[in-house]
N, CA, C and O atoms as a GROMACS GRO file, in nm:
protein
  556
    1MET      N    1   1.582   3.423   3.140
    1MET     CA    2   1.588   3.281   3.111
    1MET      C    3   1.609   3.260   2.961
    1MET      O    4   1.548   3.327   2.878
    2LEU      N    5   1.695   3.165   2.929
    2LEU     CA    6   1.723   3.129   2.791
    2LEU      C    7   1.619   3.029   2.743
    2LEU      O    8   1.584   2.936   2.816
    3HIS      N    9   1.569   3.048   2.620
    3HIS     CA   10   1.470   2.956   2.562
    3HIS      C   11   1.530   2.889   2.440
    3HIS      O   12   1.584   2.955   2.351
    4GLU      N   13   1.520   2.756   2.436
    4GLU     CA   14   1.569   2.679   2.323
    4GLU      C   15   1.452   2.602   2.264
    4GLU      O   16   1.357   2.568   2.334
    5LYS      N   17   1.461   2.576   2.132
    5LYS     CA   18   1.355   2.499   2.067
    5LYS      C   19   1.416   2.399   1.971
    5LYS      O   20   1.503   2.433   1.891
    6SER      N   21   1.368   2.275   1.979
    6SER     CA   22   1.409   2.169   1.887
    6SER      C   23   1.285   2.104   1.829
    6SER      O   24   1.176   2.112   1.886
    7CYS      N   25   1.303   2.039   1.714
    7CYS     CA   26   1.193   1.965   1.652
    7CYS      C   27   1.246   1.831   1.602
    7CYS      O   28   1.362   1.818   1.563
    8GLY      N   29   1.159   1.734   1.605
    8GLY     CA   30   1.194   1.600   1.559
    8GLY      C   31   1.068   1.520   1.534
    8GLY      O   32   0.960   1.576   1.519
    9ALA      N   33   1.084   1.388   1.530
    9ALA     CA   34   0.967   1.305   1.501
    9ALA      C   35   0.985   1.163   1.553
    9ALA      O   36   1.096   1.114   1.574
   10ILE      N   37   0.870   1.101   1.572
   10ILE     CA   38   0.865   0.958   1.593
   10ILE      C   39   0.853   0.900   1.452
   10ILE      O   40   0.747   0.908   1.389
   11VAL      N   41   0.962   0.842   1.404
   11VAL     CA   42   0.968   0.788   1.268
   11VAL      C   43   0.923   0.642   1.275
   11VAL      O   44   0.972   0.565   1.357
   12TYR      N   45   0.828   0.605   1.188
   12TYR     CA   46   0.777   0.468   1.192
   12TYR      C   47   0.776   0.403   1.054
   12TYR      O   48   0.789   0.469   0.950
   13ARG      N   49   0.760   0.271   1.058
   13ARG     CA   50   0.745   0.192   0.935
   13ARG      C   51   0.659   0.070   0.967
   13ARG      O   52   0.648   0.029   1.083
   14ARG      N   53   0.599   0.013   0.865
   14ARG     CA   54   0.532  -0.117   0.877
   14ARG      C   55   0.635  -0.223   0.841
   14ARG      O   56   0.703  -0.213   0.739
   15PHE      N   57   0.646  -0.324   0.927
   15PHE     CA   58   0.744  -0.429   0.901
   15PHE      C   59   0.686  -0.562   0.946
   15PHE      O   60   0.661  -0.583   1.065
   16HIS      N   61   0.664  -0.653   0.852
   16HIS     CA   62   0.605  -0.784   0.879
   16HIS      C   63   0.476  -0.773   0.960
   16HIS      O   64   0.454  -0.848   1.055
   17GLY      N   65   0.391  -0.677   0.921
   17GLY     CA   66   0.262  -0.661   0.986
   17GLY      C   67   0.264  -0.583   1.116
   17GLY      O   68   0.159  -0.560   1.176
   18ASN      N   69   0.381  -0.543   1.162
   18ASN     CA   70   0.392  -0.466   1.286
   18ASN      C   71   0.433  -0.323   1.256
   18ASN      O   72   0.483  -0.292   1.148
   19ILE      N   73   0.412  -0.236   1.353
   19ILE     CA   74   0.461  -0.099   1.344
   19ILE      C   75   0.589  -0.091   1.425
   19ILE      O   76   0.592  -0.125   1.543
   20GLU      N   77   0.696  -0.044   1.359
   20GLU     CA   78   0.822  -0.023   1.427
   20GLU      C   79   0.857   0.125   1.424
   20GLU      O   80   0.825   0.196   1.329
   21ILE      N   81   0.923   0.171   1.531
   21ILE     CA   82   0.969   0.310   1.534
   21ILE      C   83   1.120   0.311   1.544
   21ILE      O   84   1.183   0.216   1.592
   22LEU      N   85   1.176   0.422   1.499
   22LEU     CA   86   1.321   0.440   1.498
   22LEU      C   87   1.366   0.507   1.627
   22LEU      O   88   1.320   0.616   1.661
   23LEU      N   89   1.456   0.441   1.699
   23LEU     CA   90   1.512   0.499   1.821
   23LEU      C   91   1.660   0.521   1.800
   23LEU      O   92   1.729   0.442   1.736
   24ILE      N   93   1.708   0.632   1.857
   24ILE     CA   94   1.850   0.664   1.847
   24ILE      C   95   1.911   0.676   1.986
   24ILE      O   96   1.847   0.722   2.081
   25LYS      N   97   2.037   0.633   1.995
   25LYS     CA   98   2.113   0.645   2.120
   25LYS      C   99   2.218   0.754   2.099
   25LYS      O  100   2.300   0.746   2.007
   26HIS      N  101   2.214   0.856   2.184
   26HIS     CA  102   2.304   0.970   2.170
   26HIS      C  103   2.443   0.938   2.223
   26HIS      O  104   2.459   0.872   2.326
   27VAL      N  105   2.544   0.985   2.150
   27VAL     CA  106   2.684   0.960   2.188
   27VAL      C  107   2.716   1.021   2.324
   27VAL      O  108   2.768   0.952   2.411
   28ASN      N  109   2.684   1.148   2.344
   28ASN     CA  110   2.725   1.219   2.466
   28ASN      C  111   2.655   1.169   2.592
   28ASN      O  112   2.720   1.141   2.693
   29SER      N  113   2.523   1.157   2.586
   29SER     CA  114   2.447   1.124   2.707
   29SER      C  115   2.419   0.975   2.721
   29SER      O  116   2.396   0.927   2.832
   30GLY      N  117   2.420   0.902   2.610
   30GLY     CA  118   2.388   0.760   2.615
   30GLY      C  119   2.240   0.730   2.628
   30GLY      O  120   2.202   0.614   2.644
   31HIS      N  121   2.155   0.834   2.622
   31HIS     CA  122   2.012   0.808   2.635
   31HIS      C  123   1.947   0.775   2.501
   31HIS      O  124   1.993   0.818   2.395
   32TRP      N  125   1.839   0.699   2.508
   32TRP     CA  126   1.761   0.659   2.390
   32TRP      C  127   1.644   0.755   2.373
   32TRP      O  128   1.572   0.784   2.468
   33SER      N  129   1.626   0.802   2.252
   33SER     CA  130   1.519   0.897   2.222
   33SER      C  131   1.485   0.890   2.074
   33SER      O  132   1.502   0.787   2.009
   34PHE      N  133   1.436   1.003   2.022
   34PHE     CA  134   1.397   1.015   1.882
   34PHE      C  135   1.489   1.116   1.813
   34PHE      O  136   1.549   1.200   1.880
   35PRO      N  137   1.500   1.110   1.680
   35PRO     CA  138   1.579   1.212   1.610
   35PRO      C  139   1.516   1.350   1.627
   35PRO      O  140   1.396   1.368   1.612
   36LYS      N  141   1.601   1.447   1.659
   36LYS     CA  142   1.554   1.585   1.679
   36LYS      C  143   1.674   1.679   1.680
   36LYS      O  144   1.788   1.635   1.692
   37GLY      N  145   1.646   1.809   1.667
   37GLY     CA  146   1.755   1.906   1.674
   37GLY      C  147   1.703   2.048   1.673
   37GLY      O  148   1.584   2.072   1.657
   38HIS      N  149   1.795   2.141   1.691
   38HIS     CA  150   1.762   2.283   1.704
   38HIS      C  151   1.705   2.343   1.576
   38HIS      O  152   1.746   2.309   1.465
   39VAL      N  153   1.608   2.431   1.595
   39VAL     CA  154   1.548   2.505   1.484
   39VAL      C  155   1.648   2.609   1.435
   39VAL      O  156   1.702   2.686   1.514
   40GLU      N  157   1.670   2.612   1.304
   40GLU     CA  158   1.757   2.712   1.241
   40GLU      C  159   1.674   2.836   1.209
   40GLU      O  160   1.552   2.828   1.198
   41PRO      N  161   1.740   2.953   1.194
   41PRO     CA  162   1.666   3.076   1.159
   41PRO      C  163   1.586   3.057   1.029
   41PRO      O  164   1.633   2.993   0.935
   42ASN      N  165   1.466   3.112   1.026
   42ASN     CA  166   1.376   3.108   0.910
   42ASN      C  167   1.334   2.967   0.869
   42ASN      O  168   1.300   2.944   0.753
   43GLU      N  169   1.336   2.874   0.962
   43GLU     CA  170   1.299   2.736   0.933
   43GLU      C  171   1.170   2.703   1.007
   43GLU      O  172   1.153   2.741   1.123
   44THR      N  173   1.078   2.633   0.941
   44THR     CA  174   0.954   2.592   1.008
   44THR      C  175   0.983   2.470   1.095
   44THR      O  176   1.089   2.408   1.083
   45GLU      N  177   0.890   2.438   1.183
   45GLU     CA  178   0.906   2.320   1.269
   45GLU      C  179   0.919   2.193   1.185
   45GLU      O  180   1.003   2.108   1.214
   46ILE      N  181   0.837   2.181   1.082
   46ILE     CA  182   0.841   2.062   0.997
   46ILE      C  183   0.972   2.055   0.919
   46ILE      O  184   1.030   1.947   0.905
   47GLU      N  185   1.019   2.168   0.869
   47GLU     CA  186   1.148   2.170   0.798
   47GLU      C  187   1.261   2.127   0.891
   47GLU      O  188   1.350   2.052   0.851
   48THR      N  189   1.256   2.174   1.016
   48THR     CA  190   1.358   2.135   1.114
   48THR      C  191   1.354   1.985   1.138
   48THR      O  192   1.458   1.918   1.136
   49ALA      N  193   1.235   1.931   1.161
   49ALA     CA  194   1.221   1.789   1.189
   49ALA      C  195   1.276   1.706   1.073
   49ALA      O  196   1.352   1.612   1.095
   50LYS      N  197   1.237   1.739   0.949
   50LYS     CA  198   1.284   1.663   0.832
   50LYS      C  199   1.436   1.672   0.818
   50LYS      O  200   1.502   1.571   0.791
   51ARG      N  201   1.492   1.792   0.836
   51ARG     CA  202   1.637   1.812   0.822
   51ARG      C  203   1.713   1.732   0.928
   51ARG      O  204   1.811   1.664   0.898
   52GLU      N  205   1.667   1.742   1.052
   52GLU     CA  206   1.736   1.673   1.160
   52GLU      C  207   1.729   1.521   1.145
   52GLU      O  208   1.828   1.452   1.172
   53ILE      N  209   1.615   1.469   1.103
   53ILE     CA  210   1.602   1.324   1.082
   53ILE      C  211   1.699   1.281   0.972
   53ILE      O  212   1.768   1.180   0.986
   54LEU      N  213   1.705   1.358   0.864
   54LEU     CA  214   1.796   1.326   0.754
   54LEU      C  215   1.942   1.332   0.800
   54LEU      O  216   2.021   1.243   0.769
   55GLU      N  217   1.977   1.438   0.875
   55GLU     CA  218   2.116   1.453   0.923
   55GLU      C  219   2.156   1.341   1.018
   55GLU      O  220   2.266   1.287   1.007
   56GLU      N  221   2.068   1.307   1.112
   56GLU     CA  222   2.104   1.211   1.216
   56GLU      C  223   2.093   1.066   1.172
   56GLU      O  224   2.165   0.980   1.223
   57THR      N  225   2.002   1.038   1.076
   57THR     CA  226   1.975   0.898   1.041
   57THR      C  227   1.992   0.867   0.892
   57THR      O  228   2.000   0.750   0.854
   58GLY      N  229   1.998   0.970   0.808
   58GLY     CA  230   2.005   0.949   0.664
   58GLY      C  231   1.871   0.914   0.601
   58GLY      O  232   1.865   0.882   0.483
   59LEU      N  233   1.764   0.919   0.680
   59LEU     CA  234   1.631   0.882   0.630
   59LEU      C  235   1.551   1.002   0.582
   59LEU      O  236   1.550   1.107   0.646
   60ASP      N  237   1.484   0.984   0.469
   60ASP     CA  238   1.388   1.082   0.419
   60ASP      C  239   1.251   1.036   0.469
   60ASP      O  240   1.219   0.917   0.464
   61VAL      N  241   1.172   1.130   0.518
   61VAL     CA  242   1.043   1.094   0.579
   61VAL      C  243   0.929   1.180   0.527
   61VAL      O  244   0.949   1.286   0.467
   62ILE      N  245   0.809   1.130   0.550
   62ILE     CA  246   0.687   1.207   0.523
   62ILE      C  247   0.629   1.243   0.660
   62ILE      O  248   0.590   1.154   0.736
   63ILE      N  249   0.622   1.371   0.689
   63ILE     CA  250   0.574   1.421   0.818
   63ILE      C  251   0.422   1.428   0.819
   63ILE      O  252   0.360   1.473   0.722
   64ASP      N  253   0.362   1.384   0.929
   64ASP     CA  254   0.219   1.400   0.952
   64ASP      C  255   0.202   1.523   1.041
   64ASP      O  256   0.225   1.515   1.162
   65PRO      N  257   0.160   1.636   0.983
   65PRO     CA  258   0.150   1.759   1.063
   65PRO      C  259   0.031   1.759   1.159
   65PRO      O  260   0.022   1.848   1.244
   66THR      N  261  -0.060   1.661   1.148
   66THR     CA  262  -0.175   1.656   1.239
   66THR      C  263  -0.137   1.600   1.376
   66THR      O  264  -0.210   1.617   1.473
   67PHE      N  265  -0.021   1.533   1.383
   67PHE     CA  266   0.030   1.484   1.511
   67PHE      C  267   0.141   1.578   1.554
   67PHE      O  268   0.247   1.584   1.491
   68ARG      N  269   0.118   1.653   1.661
   68ARG     CA  270   0.216   1.749   1.711
   68ARG      C  271   0.211   1.748   1.863
   68ARG      O  272   0.114   1.791   1.924
   69GLU      N  273   0.318   1.697   1.923
   69GLU     CA  274   0.328   1.690   2.068
   69GLU      C  275   0.450   1.768   2.114
   69GLU      O  276   0.553   1.770   2.047
   70THR      N  277   0.437   1.834   2.228
   70THR     CA  278   0.551   1.910   2.280
   70THR      C  279   0.592   1.860   2.418
   70THR      O  280   0.511   1.812   2.497
   71VAL      N  281   0.722   1.873   2.442
   71VAL     CA  282   0.780   1.841   2.572
   71VAL      C  283   0.858   1.965   2.614
   71VAL      O  284   0.933   2.023   2.536
   72THR      N  285   0.839   2.006   2.739
   72THR     CA  286   0.912   2.121   2.792
   72THR      C  287   0.990   2.075   2.915
   72THR      O  288   0.937   2.007   3.002
   73PHE      N  289   1.117   2.114   2.920
   73PHE     CA  290   1.200   2.077   3.034
   73PHE      C  291   1.313   2.178   3.049
   73PHE      O  292   1.334   2.264   2.964
   74SER      N  293   1.387   2.164   3.160
   74SER     CA  294   1.499   2.253   3.186
   74SER      C  295   1.628   2.171   3.183
   74SER      O  296   1.660   2.102   3.280
   75PRO      N  297   1.704   2.178   3.070
   75PRO     CA  298   1.826   2.098   3.059
   75PRO      C  299   1.938   2.149   3.149
   75PRO      O  300   2.028   2.074   3.186
   76LYS      N  301   1.932   2.277   3.182
   76LYS     CA  302   2.030   2.336   3.274
   76LYS      C  303   1.969   2.460   3.338
   76LYS      O  304   1.864   2.507   3.295
   77ARG      N  305   2.034   2.509   3.438
   77ARG     CA  306   1.984   2.625   3.514
   77ARG      C  307   1.957   2.743   3.421
   77ARG      O  308   2.038   2.773   3.333
   78ASP      N  309   1.844   2.811   3.441
   78ASP     CA  310   1.805   2.929   3.365
   78ASP      C  311   1.784   2.901   3.215
   78ASP      O  312   1.796   2.992   3.133
   79THR      N  313   1.754   2.776   3.181
   79THR     CA  314   1.728   2.741   3.041
   79THR      C  315   1.600   2.658   3.035
   79THR      O  316   1.582   2.561   3.108
   80GLN      N  317   1.511   2.700   2.946
   80GLN     CA  318   1.390   2.623   2.921
   80GLN      C  319   1.394   2.574   2.777
   80GLN      O  320   1.416   2.652   2.684
   81LYS      N  321   1.372   2.445   2.759
   81LYS     CA  322   1.377   2.388   2.625
   81LYS      C  323   1.240   2.330   2.590
   81LYS      O  324   1.177   2.262   2.670
   82VAL      N  325   1.197   2.358   2.468
   82VAL     CA  326   1.074   2.301   2.414
   82VAL      C  327   1.113   2.213   2.296
   82VAL      O  328   1.188   2.255   2.208
   83VAL      N  329   1.063   2.090   2.296
   83VAL     CA  330   1.086   2.000   2.184
   83VAL      C  331   0.950   1.966   2.123
   83VAL      O  332   0.860   1.920   2.193
   84VAL      N  333   0.937   1.988   1.993
   84VAL     CA  334   0.814   1.958   1.921
   84VAL      C  335   0.837   1.829   1.842
   84VAL      O  336   0.933   1.818   1.766
   85TYR      N  337   0.748   1.732   1.863
   85TYR     CA  338   0.757   1.605   1.792
   85TYR      C  339   0.638   1.587   1.699
   85TYR      O  340   0.524   1.615   1.734
   86PHE      N  341   0.668   1.539   1.580
   86PHE     CA  342   0.566   1.502   1.483
   86PHE      C  343   0.571   1.351   1.466
   86PHE      O  344   0.657   1.284   1.524
   87LEU      N  345   0.480   1.299   1.389
   87LEU     CA  346   0.483   1.160   1.347
   87LEU      C  347   0.533   1.161   1.204
   87LEU      O  348   0.492   1.245   1.125
   88ALA      N  349   0.622   1.068   1.169
   88ALA     CA  350   0.679   1.068   1.035
   88ALA      C  351   0.694   0.924   0.985
   88ALA      O  352   0.742   0.837   1.057
   89ARG      N  353   0.653   0.901   0.861
   89ARG     CA  354   0.667   0.770   0.799
   89ARG      C  355   0.794   0.768   0.716
   89ARG      O  356   0.816   0.856   0.633
   90ALA      N  357   0.877   0.668   0.738
   90ALA     CA  358   1.002   0.654   0.664
   90ALA      C  359   0.973   0.612   0.520
   90ALA      O  360   0.892   0.522   0.497
   91LYS      N  361   1.039   0.678   0.423
   91LYS     CA  362   1.024   0.640   0.282
   91LYS      C  363   1.104   0.514   0.251
   91LYS      O  364   1.060   0.429   0.173
   92LYS      N  365   1.222   0.501   0.313
   92LYS     CA  366   1.307   0.382   0.301
   92LYS      C  367   1.353   0.348   0.442
   92LYS      O  368   1.338   0.429   0.534
   93TYR      N  369   1.410   0.229   0.459
   93TYR     CA  370   1.436   0.182   0.595
   93TYR      C  371   1.583   0.168   0.632
   93TYR      O  372   1.615   0.139   0.747
   94ASP      N  373   1.671   0.190   0.536
   94ASP     CA  374   1.815   0.176   0.565
   94ASP      C  375   1.869   0.308   0.619
   94ASP      O  376   1.872   0.409   0.548
   95PHE      N  377   1.911   0.306   0.743
   95PHE     CA  378   1.962   0.428   0.806
   95PHE      C  379   2.114   0.432   0.805
   95PHE      O  380   2.181   0.331   0.786
   96LYS      N  381   2.165   0.554   0.826
   96LYS     CA  382   2.309   0.576   0.836
   96LYS      C  383   2.332   0.675   0.951
   96LYS      O  384   2.304   0.794   0.935
   97PRO      N  385   2.381   0.628   1.065
   97PRO     CA  386   2.398   0.715   1.182
   97PRO      C  387   2.498   0.829   1.156
   97PRO      O  388   2.601   0.809   1.092
   98GLN      N  389   2.465   0.946   1.208
   98GLN     CA  390   2.558   1.060   1.206
   98GLN      C  391   2.661   1.032   1.317
   98GLN      O  392   2.630   1.043   1.435
   99GLU      N  393   2.781   0.996   1.277
   99GLU     CA  394   2.880   0.944   1.372
   99GLU      C  395   2.912   1.037   1.488
   99GLU      O  396   2.938   0.989   1.599
  100GLU      N  397   2.910   1.168   1.465
  100GLU     CA  398   2.947   1.263   1.573
  100GLU      C  399   2.844   1.264   1.686
  100GLU      O  400   2.880   1.289   1.801
  101GLU      N  401   2.718   1.236   1.655
  101GLU     CA  402   2.612   1.249   1.755
  101GLU      C  403   2.542   1.120   1.793
  101GLU      O  404   2.492   1.107   1.904
  102ILE      N  405   2.538   1.023   1.701
  102ILE     CA  406   2.455   0.905   1.721
  102ILE      C  407   2.541   0.780   1.741
  102ILE      O  408   2.619   0.743   1.654
  103ALA      N  409   2.525   0.716   1.857
  103ALA     CA  410   2.600   0.595   1.888
  103ALA      C  411   2.537   0.472   1.824
  103ALA      O  412   2.607   0.380   1.781
  104GLU      N  413   2.404   0.471   1.819
  104GLU     CA  414   2.334   0.353   1.768
  104GLU      C  415   2.193   0.393   1.723
  104GLU      O  416   2.133   0.486   1.776
  105ILE      N  417   2.143   0.321   1.622
  105ILE     CA  418   2.006   0.340   1.574
  105ILE      C  419   1.942   0.202   1.566
  105ILE      O  420   2.006   0.106   1.524
  106ARG      N  421   1.815   0.195   1.606
  106ARG     CA  422   1.742   0.068   1.600
  106ARG      C  423   1.598   0.090   1.555
  106ARG      O  424   1.534   0.188   1.594
  107TRP      N  425   1.547  -0.002   1.473
  107TRP     CA  426   1.403  -0.013   1.451
  107TRP      C  427   1.350  -0.103   1.561
  107TRP      O  428   1.400  -0.213   1.581
  108VAL      N  429   1.249  -0.056   1.634
  108VAL     CA  430   1.195  -0.129   1.748
  108VAL      C  431   1.043  -0.138   1.734
  108VAL      O  432   0.978  -0.040   1.699
  109ASP      N  433   0.988  -0.256   1.763
  109ASP     CA  434   0.843  -0.270   1.764
  109ASP      C  435   0.786  -0.166   1.860
  109ASP      O  436   0.833  -0.152   1.973
  110ILE      N  437   0.685  -0.094   1.814
  110ILE     CA  438   0.631   0.018   1.894
  110ILE      C  439   0.581  -0.029   2.030
  110ILE      O  440   0.582   0.048   2.126
  111VAL      N  441   0.537  -0.154   2.039
  111VAL     CA  442   0.489  -0.208   2.166
  111VAL      C  443   0.600  -0.215   2.270
  111VAL      O  444   0.575  -0.200   2.390
  112TYR      N  445   0.726  -0.239   2.225
  112TYR     CA  446   0.838  -0.255   2.317
  112TYR      C  447   0.924  -0.130   2.334
  112TYR      O  448   1.017  -0.128   2.414
  113ALA      N  449   0.893  -0.026   2.258
  113ALA     CA  450   0.976   0.096   2.261
  113ALA      C  451   0.986   0.158   2.399
  113ALA      O  452   1.091   0.211   2.436
  114THR      N  453   0.879   0.151   2.476
  114THR     CA  454   0.882   0.213   2.609
  114THR      C  455   0.982   0.143   2.702
  114THR      O  456   1.025   0.202   2.802
  115ASN      N  457   1.019   0.019   2.671
  115ASN     CA  458   1.119  -0.052   2.752
  115ASN      C  459   1.260   0.001   2.726
  115ASN      O  460   1.349  -0.018   2.809
  116ILE      N  461   1.281   0.067   2.613
  116ILE     CA  462   1.414   0.114   2.573
  116ILE      C  463   1.432   0.263   2.597
  116ILE      O  464   1.540   0.308   2.636
  117LEU      N  465   1.326   0.340   2.573
  117LEU     CA  466   1.335   0.486   2.587
  117LEU      C  467   1.378   0.524   2.729
  117LEU      O  468   1.338   0.461   2.827
  118THR      N  469   1.458   0.628   2.738
  118THR     CA  470   1.513   0.672   2.867
  118THR      C  471   1.414   0.756   2.947
  118THR      O  472   1.401   0.737   3.068
  119TYR      N  473   1.344   0.849   2.881
  119TYR     CA  474   1.263   0.948   2.953
  119TYR      C  475   1.114   0.918   2.948
  119TYR      O  476   1.062   0.872   2.846
  120GLU      N  477   1.047   0.945   3.060
  120GLU     CA  478   0.902   0.922   3.070
  120GLU      C  479   0.825   1.003   2.966
  120GLU      O  480   0.727   0.954   2.909
  121ASN      N  481   0.868   1.128   2.940
  121ASN     CA  482   0.800   1.210   2.840
  121ASN      C  483   0.797   1.140   2.704
  121ASN      O  484   0.696   1.143   2.634
  122ASP      N  485   0.909   1.077   2.667
  122ASP     CA  486   0.918   1.007   2.539
  122ASP      C  487   0.827   0.885   2.537
  122ASP      O  488   0.766   0.855   2.435
  123LYS      N  489   0.816   0.815   2.650
  123LYS     CA  490   0.729   0.699   2.658
  123LYS      C  491   0.583   0.741   2.639
  123LYS      O  492   0.507   0.671   2.573
  124THR      N  493   0.545   0.853   2.698
  124THR     CA  494   0.410   0.905   2.683
  124THR      C  495   0.381   0.939   2.537
  124THR      O  496   0.273   0.909   2.486
  125ILE      N  497   0.478   1.001   2.471
  125ILE     CA  498   0.459   1.039   2.330
  125ILE      C  499   0.447   0.916   2.242
  125ILE      O  500   0.370   0.916   2.146
  126VAL      N  501   0.522   0.811   2.271
  126VAL     CA  502   0.512   0.687   2.193
  126VAL      C  503   0.371   0.630   2.203
  126VAL      O  504   0.314   0.584   2.103
  127ASN      N  505   0.315   0.632   2.323
  127ASN     CA  506   0.179   0.580   2.340
  127ASN      C  507   0.078   0.663   2.260
  127ASN      O  508  -0.016   0.608   2.203
  128LYS      N  509   0.097   0.795   2.257
  128LYS     CA  510   0.009   0.881   2.178
  128LYS      C  511   0.028   0.854   2.028
  128LYS      O  512  -0.069   0.852   1.952
  129ALA      N  513   0.154   0.835   1.987
  129ALA     CA  514   0.184   0.806   1.846
  129ALA      C  515   0.121   0.674   1.806
  129ALA      O  516   0.064   0.661   1.697
  130ARG      N  517   0.131   0.576   1.892
  130ARG     CA  518   0.073   0.444   1.864
  130ARG      C  519  -0.078   0.455   1.841
  130ARG      O  520  -0.132   0.396   1.747
  131ALA      N  521  -0.145   0.530   1.927
  131ALA     CA  522  -0.289   0.550   1.911
  131ALA      C  523  -0.321   0.623   1.782
  131ALA      O  524  -0.418   0.590   1.713
  132SER      N  525  -0.240   0.723   1.749
  132SER     CA  526  -0.260   0.801   1.627
  132SER      C  527  -0.241   0.717   1.500
  132SER      O  528  -0.316   0.730   1.404
  133ILE      N  529  -0.141   0.631   1.502
  133ILE     CA  530  -0.115   0.542   1.387
  133ILE      C  531  -0.233   0.445   1.370
  133ILE      O  532  -0.277   0.420   1.258
  134LYS      N  533  -0.284   0.392   1.480
  134LYS     CA  534  -0.400   0.300   1.474
  134LYS      C  535  -0.522   0.372   1.417
  134LYS      O  536  -0.593   0.318   1.332
  135GLU      N  537  -0.547   0.495   1.466
  135GLU     CA  538  -0.663   0.572   1.420
  135GLU      C  539  -0.654   0.603   1.272
  135GLU      O  540  -0.756   0.606   1.203
  136SER      N  541  -0.533   0.626   1.222
  136SER     CA  542  -0.516   0.663   1.081
  136SER      C  543  -0.527   0.543   0.988
  136SER      O  544  -0.527   0.557   0.866
  137GLY      N  545  -0.535   0.425   1.048
  137GLY     CA  546  -0.546   0.306   0.966
  137GLY      C  547  -0.415   0.254   0.911
  137GLY      O  548  -0.413   0.167   0.825
  138CYS      N  549  -0.304   0.308   0.960
  138CYS     CA  550  -0.173   0.266   0.913
  138CYS      C  551  -0.124   0.141   0.985
  138CYS      O  552  -0.029   0.077   0.940
  139ALA      N  553  -0.188   0.107   1.096
  139ALA     CA  554  -0.143  -0.008   1.175
  139ALA      C  555  -0.198  -0.139   1.120
  139ALA      O  556  -0.169  -0.245   1.175
   0.00000   0.00000   0.00000
């Protein structure tokens, strides 16, 4: 069996007293999710997450390493994929989509994000991220 690993983050910001998260729509599949991508050789999970967020959205972020959630699934026969998600605070809010991969990017109120996200695993992670942001006093 082939094993793949990607890392990314739930990127958030405070906006008019609310917490918003960054959602991306993928060009190929059309699904809504979070910025993420494959781990490069000799790269840590956090380095991968920061690089992929920057490549896909143009945003520089501060990663919270205390929030680490994983999703495991089989994207195709004989392949197991693990995706590690962190929580990340955006330093600035103006994004620039990577045209080859990203069809659309949106800041969405965290309360409504589950209405847009495609996969149940992502909806579960948003709820965990929301609780984590509240606990940290950032909300």
